[in-house]
Every structure is written in C-alpha cells, then in structure tokens.
Amino acid sequence: MEKIKLMSHLVAGYPTDELAFTAASAMVEGGADILEVQLPFSDPSADGPAIQGACTEVLARQYRTADGLAFISRLHKAFPDTLIYIMSYGSLIYTPGVAAFCKKAAQAGVKGMIIPDLPFDHDEGLTAACKDNGMENIPVAAPSMAEDRLDKLAHAGFAHIYAALRTGITGTSTTIDEATVKFLGKVSAGGSMVYGGFGIQDGSQARTLAPSVEAIVAGSVFVRLISANKDDKEALYSAVKAKALELTGQ
C-alpha cells in the first residue's frame, strides 16, 4: 500500500517546548510530511476541547508568539526536509502587522499559513505577504460555504486549500461519506490541491479519505495522545509515532 501523506498538528509549547519537540520528532519519524504548528490562542473558534485546553495551558505560562516562532525555528533546523505550516487566528498576526509577522515566520522556516478566520478574499494582505516571503496562504473551505463562494475559492488560484470535512469544532469523529467526497471535488475543481481534515482519528478514516486529498490532516487525536502521556516522555514519543504510522498506512 502506498504511504498516505500526513499533515500532523501540534500546539507550540504544549505541554512544554521540550515535550512538544519530542512529539514533533515522533510525528516525523512516524511519516508525517507536514507539521502544522498552532500558535496558542485564547479564544479559538474552530478548536475542540483538547486543543483549547492545550492552548489555555500554554498561555498560562505567559507563552508569547516569539516563543512559538523560536520553537518552530528549532523544528526547522532539526527537520529541514519537513514542511512547517503555522495555524493560528487573525488577530495574532494582524496585531504586529501581517507583513512583519510573515517575514518573521519565514525566517523561522515556515512555508505556509493557515488562518481560518481570515476569508480568502478579505485576508488583510496575508496572501501577498506570504508570497513576498516565499510562503503560501492556505485558505480554509467548509461544507457550510455557499456554493458560489466555494466555487470562487476553488478557482482563486491557491496552490493548496484546507478542507474542513464538516462544520463545528475539531475533536469529534468525522464520517467520510459520499457527501464528503462530493465536497472535496468542489474544493479541488479549480486545480488546487486539497488538505482534508477535522476529526480524523484512525487508519480506516485515513485510507478512506486519502484518494480524495493531497494529504490528510490529523490534530486533536495527536493532542489527546500528548496530553495522556505528558508525564512520560518515552511513552509520549511511542504513542505519537505509532499513531502517525497508523495514519500514514505504514
């Protein structure tokens, strides 16, 4: 069986920078092609309890954006062949200035930005700033989007689009059915490659989804494993690596 391409999600600094680095190492060793690193945010609109809890815990340590970028820089130096994307929310990058933020992110080794609450056609200059710094903006499509708007996004010329497989929050299980495949077809109609995620938890889901996307995205399942094993570094590494291997079909 051909390896399934995986984008795995982790929260910068959770539960500590050292353990987050251990988790990222396990993801890469387990076959993750892309690390989607979330910068902790105080009021995440799409994240379920696992990721919200992780963000809250990190922010309680006075963790700053600069700390997150330093963590990403460390990841990039350790795994130069692994793509790193930032996932966060608009106010975090708008406050210091979108252009200034994108420059710092690129210097840290980031190759893409996923900012769910910045619409693709009103993105505060994010797409242009990414392009200026050798990165790409990866907009988010959801099944709740109006047909004409989804069509507009699909034909807007983005290299990749992140497809949230259902509405609501992350962390609960997603059923991949005929409607899901139809939605993914609409997202890719303009030639963009699609990353598909939101509630992917096991190898069976990954195998079902893989033919319709460029890469599967798994987030909450990893954050829960990290939470469950945060008192045992070796157990954390083993659990995260095993899940990555399962999701990539190895």
CSV table of C-alpha atoms in Angstrom, one decimal:
chain,number,residue,atom,x,y,z
A,1,MET,CA,0.0,0.0,0.0
A,2,GLU,CA,1.3,3.5,-0.9
A,3,LYS,CA,2.1,5.7,2.0
A,4,ILE,CA,-0.6,8.2,2.9
A,5,LYS,CA,0.6,11.8,3.1
A,6,LEU,CA,0.0,13.3,6.5
A,7,MET,CA,-0.2,16.8,8.0
A,8,SER,CA,0.0,16.4,11.8
A,9,HIS,CA,-1.0,19.1,14.2
A,10,LEU,CA,0.6,20.2,17.5
A,11,VAL,CA,0.4,23.2,19.7
A,12,ALA,CA,3.6,25.1,20.2
A,13,GLY,CA,4.9,24.8,23.7
A,14,TYR,CA,2.4,22.1,24.8
A,15,PRO,CA,2.8,20.7,27.3
A,16,THR,CA,6.4,22.2,27.3
A,17,ASP,CA,8.7,23.1,24.5
A,18,GLU,CA,10.8,20.0,25.1
A,19,LEU,CA,7.8,17.6,25.1
A,20,ALA,CA,6.3,19.4,22.1
A,21,PHE,CA,9.6,18.8,20.3
A,22,THR,CA,9.5,15.2,21.4
A,23,ALA,CA,6.0,14.9,19.9
A,24,ALA,CA,7.1,16.6,16.6
A,25,SER,CA,10.1,14.2,16.4
A,26,ALA,CA,7.8,11.2,16.8
A,27,MET,CA,5.5,12.6,14.1
A,28,VAL,CA,8.3,13.0,11.6
A,29,GLU,CA,9.7,9.6,12.5
A,30,GLY,CA,6.2,8.1,12.0
A,31,GLY,CA,6.0,9.5,8.5
A,32,ALA,CA,4.4,13.0,8.8
A,33,ASP,CA,5.2,15.1,5.7
A,34,ILE,CA,4.0,18.4,7.2
A,35,LEU,CA,4.0,19.8,10.7
A,36,GLU,CA,1.1,22.1,11.3
A,37,VAL,CA,2.2,24.1,14.4
A,38,GLN,CA,-0.6,26.0,16.2
A,39,LEU,CA,0.4,29.2,17.9
A,40,PRO,CA,-1.7,29.2,21.1
A,41,PHE,CA,-4.7,31.5,21.0
A,42,SER,CA,-7.0,32.5,23.8
A,43,ASP,CA,-10.3,32.1,22.0
A,44,PRO,CA,-10.0,29.6,19.2
A,45,SER,CA,-13.2,29.5,17.1
A,46,ALA,CA,-12.8,26.0,15.5
A,47,ASP,CA,-10.9,24.0,18.0
A,48,GLY,CA,-12.4,21.4,20.2
A,49,PRO,CA,-11.7,20.8,24.0
A,50,ALA,CA,-8.4,19.0,23.5
A,51,ILE,CA,-6.8,21.8,21.5
A,52,GLN,CA,-8.5,24.6,23.5
A,53,GLY,CA,-7.2,23.0,26.7
A,54,ALA,CA,-3.7,22.8,25.4
A,55,CYS,CA,-3.7,26.4,24.3
A,56,THR,CA,-5.0,27.6,27.7
A,57,GLU,CA,-2.3,25.6,29.5
A,58,VAL,CA,0.5,27.1,27.4
A,59,LEU,CA,-0.8,30.6,27.6
A,60,ALA,CA,-1.0,30.3,31.4
A,61,ARG,CA,2.9,30.2,31.2
A,62,GLN,CA,2.9,33.7,29.5
A,63,TYR,CA,3.9,32.0,26.3
A,64,ARG,CA,4.4,34.6,23.5
A,65,THR,CA,4.3,34.5,19.8
A,66,ALA,CA,8.1,35.0,19.8
A,67,ASP,CA,8.4,31.7,21.9
A,68,GLY,CA,6.3,29.9,19.3
A,69,LEU,CA,8.4,31.1,16.4
A,70,ALA,CA,11.6,30.1,18.3
A,71,PHE,CA,10.1,26.7,18.8
A,72,ILE,CA,9.3,26.5,15.0
A,73,SER,CA,12.9,27.6,14.2
A,74,ARG,CA,14.2,24.7,16.3
A,75,LEU,CA,11.9,22.3,14.5
A,76,HIS,CA,13.0,23.6,11.1
A,77,LYS,CA,16.7,23.2,12.0
A,78,ALA,CA,16.1,19.7,13.2
A,79,PHE,CA,13.9,18.6,10.3
A,80,PRO,CA,14.8,20.8,7.3
A,81,ASP,CA,13.1,18.5,4.8
A,82,THR,CA,9.7,18.6,6.6
A,83,LEU,CA,7.3,21.3,5.7
A,84,ILE,CA,6.1,23.5,8.6
A,85,TYR,CA,2.9,25.5,8.4
A,86,ILE,CA,1.6,27.9,11.1
A,87,MET,CA,-2.0,27.6,12.1
A,88,SER,CA,-3.4,30.4,14.2
A,89,TYR,CA,-6.0,33.2,14.2
A,90,GLY,CA,-6.2,36.6,12.5
A,91,SER,CA,-5.7,38.9,15.5
A,92,LEU,CA,-2.4,37.2,16.4
A,93,ILE,CA,-0.9,38.1,13.1
A,94,TYR,CA,-2.8,41.3,12.5
A,95,THR,CA,-1.6,42.9,15.8
A,96,PRO,CA,2.1,43.1,14.9
A,97,GLY,CA,1.3,43.7,11.2
A,98,VAL,CA,0.7,41.0,8.7
A,99,ALA,CA,3.8,41.8,6.6
A,100,ALA,CA,6.0,41.9,9.7
A,101,PHE,CA,4.6,38.7,11.0
A,102,CYS,CA,5.0,36.8,7.7
A,103,LYS,CA,8.7,38.0,7.5
A,104,LYS,CA,9.4,36.6,11.0
A,105,ALA,CA,7.6,33.3,10.2
A,106,ALA,CA,9.5,32.8,7.0
A,107,GLN,CA,12.8,33.5,8.8
A,108,ALA,CA,11.8,30.7,11.3
A,109,GLY,CA,11.3,28.2,8.5
A,110,VAL,CA,7.6,28.4,7.9
A,111,LYS,CA,6.3,27.6,4.4
A,112,GLY,CA,2.6,28.1,4.8
A,113,MET,CA,0.0,29.9,6.9
A,114,ILE,CA,-3.5,28.5,7.8
A,115,ILE,CA,-5.6,31.3,9.4
A,116,PRO,CA,-9.2,30.0,9.5
A,117,ASP,CA,-10.9,33.3,10.4
A,118,LEU,CA,-9.3,35.4,7.6
A,119,PRO,CA,-11.6,34.9,4.5
A,120,PHE,CA,-9.7,34.2,1.3
A,121,ASP,CA,-11.0,37.4,-0.4
A,122,HIS,CA,-10.6,39.7,2.7
A,123,ASP,CA,-7.3,38.4,4.1
A,124,GLU,CA,-5.7,41.7,5.3
A,125,GLY,CA,-2.9,41.2,2.8
A,126,LEU,CA,-1.9,37.7,4.0
A,127,THR,CA,-1.7,36.1,0.6
A,128,ALA,CA,0.5,38.9,-0.7
A,129,ALA,CA,2.7,38.9,2.4
A,130,CYS,CA,3.1,35.2,2.2
A,131,LYS,CA,4.1,35.4,-1.5
A,132,ASP,CA,6.6,38.2,-0.7
A,133,ASN,CA,8.3,35.9,1.9
A,134,GLY,CA,8.4,32.6,0.0
A,135,MET,CA,5.4,31.1,1.8
A,136,GLU,CA,1.8,30.3,0.8
A,137,ASN,CA,-1.5,31.3,2.3
A,138,ILE,CA,-3.7,28.1,2.6
A,139,PRO,CA,-7.3,29.2,2.9
A,140,VAL,CA,-10.0,27.1,4.6
A,141,ALA,CA,-13.1,25.7,2.9
A,142,ALA,CA,-16.0,24.3,4.9
A,143,PRO,CA,-19.2,22.4,3.8
A,144,SER,CA,-21.3,25.3,5.1
A,145,MET,CA,-19.9,27.7,2.5
A,146,ALA,CA,-22.4,28.9,-0.1
A,147,GLU,CA,-22.0,27.2,-3.5
A,148,ASP,CA,-21.0,30.3,-5.4
A,149,ARG,CA,-18.5,31.3,-2.7
A,150,LEU,CA,-16.9,27.8,-2.6
A,151,ASP,CA,-16.6,27.9,-6.4
A,152,LYS,CA,-15.0,31.3,-6.2
A,153,LEU,CA,-12.4,30.0,-3.7
A,154,ALA,CA,-11.8,26.9,-5.7
A,155,HIS,CA,-10.9,29.0,-8.8
A,156,ALA,CA,-8.9,31.7,-6.9
A,157,GLY,CA,-5.6,30.2,-7.8
A,158,PHE,CA,-4.4,28.9,-4.4
A,159,ALA,CA,-1.9,26.1,-4.6
A,160,HIS,CA,-3.5,24.3,-1.6
A,161,ILE,CA,-6.8,24.6,0.2
A,162,TYR,CA,-7.5,23.2,3.6
A,163,ALA,CA,-10.9,21.5,3.5
A,164,ALA,CA,-12.6,21.1,6.9
A,165,LEU,CA,-14.6,18.0,6.4
A,166,ARG,CA,-17.6,19.2,8.5
A,167,THR,CA,-18.8,22.2,10.3
A,168,GLY,CA,-18.4,22.7,14.1
A,169,ILE,CA,-15.3,22.1,16.2
A,170,THR,CA,-12.5,19.7,15.9
A,171,GLY,CA,-12.0,16.6,18.0
A,172,THR,CA,-15.2,14.6,17.4
A,173,SER,CA,-15.2,11.8,14.9
A,174,THR,CA,-15.9,12.5,11.3
A,175,THR,CA,-17.8,10.3,8.9
A,176,ILE,CA,-16.4,10.2,5.4
A,177,ASP,CA,-19.2,9.5,3.0
A,178,GLU,CA,-20.4,10.3,-0.5
A,179,ALA,CA,-21.2,13.9,0.5
A,180,THR,CA,-17.7,14.4,1.8
A,181,VAL,CA,-16.2,13.2,-1.4
A,182,LYS,CA,-18.5,15.4,-3.4
A,183,PHE,CA,-17.5,18.4,-1.3
A,184,LEU,CA,-13.8,17.7,-1.8
A,185,GLY,CA,-14.4,17.5,-5.5
A,186,LYS,CA,-15.8,21.0,-5.4
A,187,VAL,CA,-12.9,22.3,-3.4
A,188,SER,CA,-10.4,20.9,-6.0
A,189,ALA,CA,-12.4,21.9,-9.0
A,190,GLY,CA,-10.1,24.8,-9.9
A,191,GLY,CA,-6.9,22.8,-9.7
A,192,SER,CA,-5.9,23.5,-6.1
A,193,MET,CA,-4.5,20.5,-4.1
A,194,VAL,CA,-6.6,19.8,-1.0
A,195,TYR,CA,-5.6,19.0,2.6
A,196,GLY,CA,-8.5,17.3,4.3
A,197,GLY,CA,-9.1,17.0,8.0
A,198,PHE,CA,-11.3,17.7,11.0
A,199,GLY,CA,-11.9,14.7,13.2
A,200,ILE,CA,-9.5,12.1,11.6
A,201,GLN,CA,-8.6,9.6,14.3
A,202,ASP,CA,-7.7,6.3,12.8
A,203,GLY,CA,-6.1,4.5,9.9
A,204,SER,CA,-9.5,3.4,8.4
A,205,GLN,CA,-10.6,7.0,8.1
A,206,ALA,CA,-7.2,7.9,6.6
A,207,ARG,CA,-7.5,5.2,4.0
A,208,THR,CA,-11.0,6.2,3.0
A,209,LEU,CA,-10.1,9.9,2.7
A,210,ALA,CA,-6.6,9.6,1.1
A,211,PRO,CA,-7.7,9.1,-2.6
A,212,SER,CA,-9.6,12.4,-2.5
A,213,VAL,CA,-6.9,14.6,-1.0
A,214,GLU,CA,-3.2,15.6,-1.3
A,215,ALA,CA,-2.8,14.9,2.4
A,216,ILE,CA,-4.9,14.0,5.4
A,217,VAL,CA,-4.8,16.3,8.4
A,218,ALA,CA,-4.9,15.0,12.0
A,219,GLY,CA,-4.9,17.2,15.0
A,220,SER,CA,-7.0,16.5,18.1
A,221,VAL,CA,-6.0,12.8,18.0
A,222,PHE,CA,-2.4,13.8,18.5
A,223,VAL,CA,-3.1,16.5,21.1
A,224,ARG,CA,-5.0,13.9,23.2
A,225,LEU,CA,-2.2,11.5,23.0
A,226,ILE,CA,0.3,14.1,24.0
A,227,SER,CA,-2.0,15.1,27.0
A,228,ALA,CA,-2.4,11.5,28.1
A,229,ASN,CA,1.4,10.8,28.1
A,230,LYS,CA,2.8,14.2,29.2
A,231,ASP,CA,4.3,12.7,32.3
A,232,ASP,CA,6.3,10.1,30.4
A,233,LYS,CA,8.5,11.3,27.6
A,234,GLU,CA,9.2,7.9,26.2
A,235,ALA,CA,5.6,6.8,26.3
A,236,LEU,CA,4.6,10.1,24.6
A,237,TYR,CA,7.1,9.5,21.8
A,238,SER,CA,6.0,5.9,21.3
A,239,ALA,CA,2.3,6.8,21.2
A,240,VAL,CA,2.6,9.6,18.8
A,241,LYS,CA,4.9,7.7,16.5
A,242,ALA,CA,2.5,4.7,16.5
A,243,LYS,CA,-0.4,6.9,15.6
A,244,ALA,CA,1.5,8.6,12.8
A,245,LEU,CA,2.5,5.2,11.4
A,246,GLU,CA,-1.2,4.1,11.6
A,247,LEU,CA,-2.4,7.2,9.8
A,248,THR,CA,0.2,7.0,7.0
A,249,GLY,CA,-0.5,3.3,6.5
A,250,GLN,CA,2.9,2.1,7.3
